[in-house]
CSV table of C-alpha atoms in Angstrom, one decimal:
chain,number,residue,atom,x,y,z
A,17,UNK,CA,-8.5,17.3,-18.6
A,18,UNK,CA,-8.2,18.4,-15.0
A,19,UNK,CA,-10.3,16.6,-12.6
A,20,UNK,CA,-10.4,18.5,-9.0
A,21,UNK,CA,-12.2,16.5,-6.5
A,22,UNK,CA,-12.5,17.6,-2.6
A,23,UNK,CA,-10.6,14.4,-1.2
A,24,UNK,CA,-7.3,14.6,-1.1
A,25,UNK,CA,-5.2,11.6,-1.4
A,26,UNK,CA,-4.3,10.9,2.4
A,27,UNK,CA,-8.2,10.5,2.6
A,28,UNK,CA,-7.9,7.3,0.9
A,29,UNK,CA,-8.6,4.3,3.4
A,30,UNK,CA,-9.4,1.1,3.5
A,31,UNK,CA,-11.7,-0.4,5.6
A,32,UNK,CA,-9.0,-3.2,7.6
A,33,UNK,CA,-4.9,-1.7,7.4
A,34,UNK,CA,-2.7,-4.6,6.8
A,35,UNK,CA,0.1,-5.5,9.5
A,36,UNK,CA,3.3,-5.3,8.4
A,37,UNK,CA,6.7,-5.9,10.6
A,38,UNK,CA,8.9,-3.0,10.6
A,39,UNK,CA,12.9,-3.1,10.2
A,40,UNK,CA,13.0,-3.8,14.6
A,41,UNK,CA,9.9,-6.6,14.6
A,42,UNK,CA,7.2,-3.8,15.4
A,43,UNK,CA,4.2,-4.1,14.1
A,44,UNK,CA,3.3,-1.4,11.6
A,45,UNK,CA,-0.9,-0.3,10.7
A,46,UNK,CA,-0.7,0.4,6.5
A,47,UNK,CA,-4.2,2.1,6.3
A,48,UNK,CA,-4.1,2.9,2.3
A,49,UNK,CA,-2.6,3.6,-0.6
A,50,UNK,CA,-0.5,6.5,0.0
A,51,UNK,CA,0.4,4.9,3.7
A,52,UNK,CA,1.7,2.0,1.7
A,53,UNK,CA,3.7,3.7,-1.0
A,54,UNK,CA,5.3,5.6,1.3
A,55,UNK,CA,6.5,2.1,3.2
A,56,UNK,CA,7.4,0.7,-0.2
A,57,UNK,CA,9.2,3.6,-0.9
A,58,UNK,CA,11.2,4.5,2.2
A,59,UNK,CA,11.2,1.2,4.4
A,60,UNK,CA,10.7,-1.6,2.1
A,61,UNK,CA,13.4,-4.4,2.5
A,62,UNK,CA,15.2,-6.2,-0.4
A,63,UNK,CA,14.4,-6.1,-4.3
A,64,UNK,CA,12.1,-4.9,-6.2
A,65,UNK,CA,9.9,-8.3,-7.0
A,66,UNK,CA,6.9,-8.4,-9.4
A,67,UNK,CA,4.5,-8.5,-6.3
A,68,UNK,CA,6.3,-5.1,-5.5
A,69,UNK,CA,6.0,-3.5,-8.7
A,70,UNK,CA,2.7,-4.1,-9.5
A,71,UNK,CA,1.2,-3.6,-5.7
A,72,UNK,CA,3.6,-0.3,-6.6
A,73,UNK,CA,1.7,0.6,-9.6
A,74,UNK,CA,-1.5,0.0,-8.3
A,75,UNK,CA,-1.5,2.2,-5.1
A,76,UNK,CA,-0.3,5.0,-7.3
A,77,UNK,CA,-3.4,4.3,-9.6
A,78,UNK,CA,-5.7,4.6,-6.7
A,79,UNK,CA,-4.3,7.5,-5.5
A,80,UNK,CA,-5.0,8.7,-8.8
A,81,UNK,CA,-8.3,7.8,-8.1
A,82,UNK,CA,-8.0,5.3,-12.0
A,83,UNK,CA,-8.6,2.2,-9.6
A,84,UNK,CA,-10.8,1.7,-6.3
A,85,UNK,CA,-8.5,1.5,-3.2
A,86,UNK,CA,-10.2,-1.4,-1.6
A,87,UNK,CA,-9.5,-3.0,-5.1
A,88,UNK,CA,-5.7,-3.2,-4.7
A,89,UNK,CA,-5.3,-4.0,-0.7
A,90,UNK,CA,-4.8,-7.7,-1.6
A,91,UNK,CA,-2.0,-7.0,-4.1
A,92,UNK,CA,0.0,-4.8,-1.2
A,93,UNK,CA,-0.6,-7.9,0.9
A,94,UNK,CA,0.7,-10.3,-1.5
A,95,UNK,CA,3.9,-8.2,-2.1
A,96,UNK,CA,4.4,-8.0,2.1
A,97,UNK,CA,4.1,-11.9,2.0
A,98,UNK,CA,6.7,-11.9,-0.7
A,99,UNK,CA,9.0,-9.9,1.2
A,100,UNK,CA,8.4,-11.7,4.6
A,101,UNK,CA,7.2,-8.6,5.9
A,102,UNK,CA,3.5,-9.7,6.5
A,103,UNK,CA,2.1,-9.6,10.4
A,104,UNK,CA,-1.1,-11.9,10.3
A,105,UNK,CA,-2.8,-11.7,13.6
């Protein structure tokens, strides 16, 4: 069964980005799912822990729209932690 919707999938916010540190020490706004697969895909530095997969999983879930987005903010923030990667304010 198709589902169309009229949000696309960069529409997909949540309400506080997360601060991550980027490959030079800049800080970096993640604003959502898609904003944060993208940095786990392209930019993400060392392996692949479980904090990664799941947080992985999980954004492409809510992109799919099977999970809410606000739902899965605190798993991408526990897999930053994990790979030192976390800016807290």
């Amino acid at each position: 069964m198709l589902i169309e919707t009229a949000m696309n999938c960069s529409d997909i916010h949540w309400t506080e980005p997360v601060k991550v540190r980027g490959p030079q020490g800049q800080v970096i706004k993640i604003d959502g799912p898609l904003a944060a697969l993208n940095a786990m895909t392209h930019q993400w530095p060392g392996g692949q822990s479980k904090q990664y997969n799941r947080a992985r999983h999980l954004c492409m879930a809510a992109l799919g729209r099977r999970v809410p987005a606000c739902s899965i903010r605190d798993d991408f923030i526990a897999a930053c932690v994990d790979a030192g990667i976390f800016a807290e304010d």
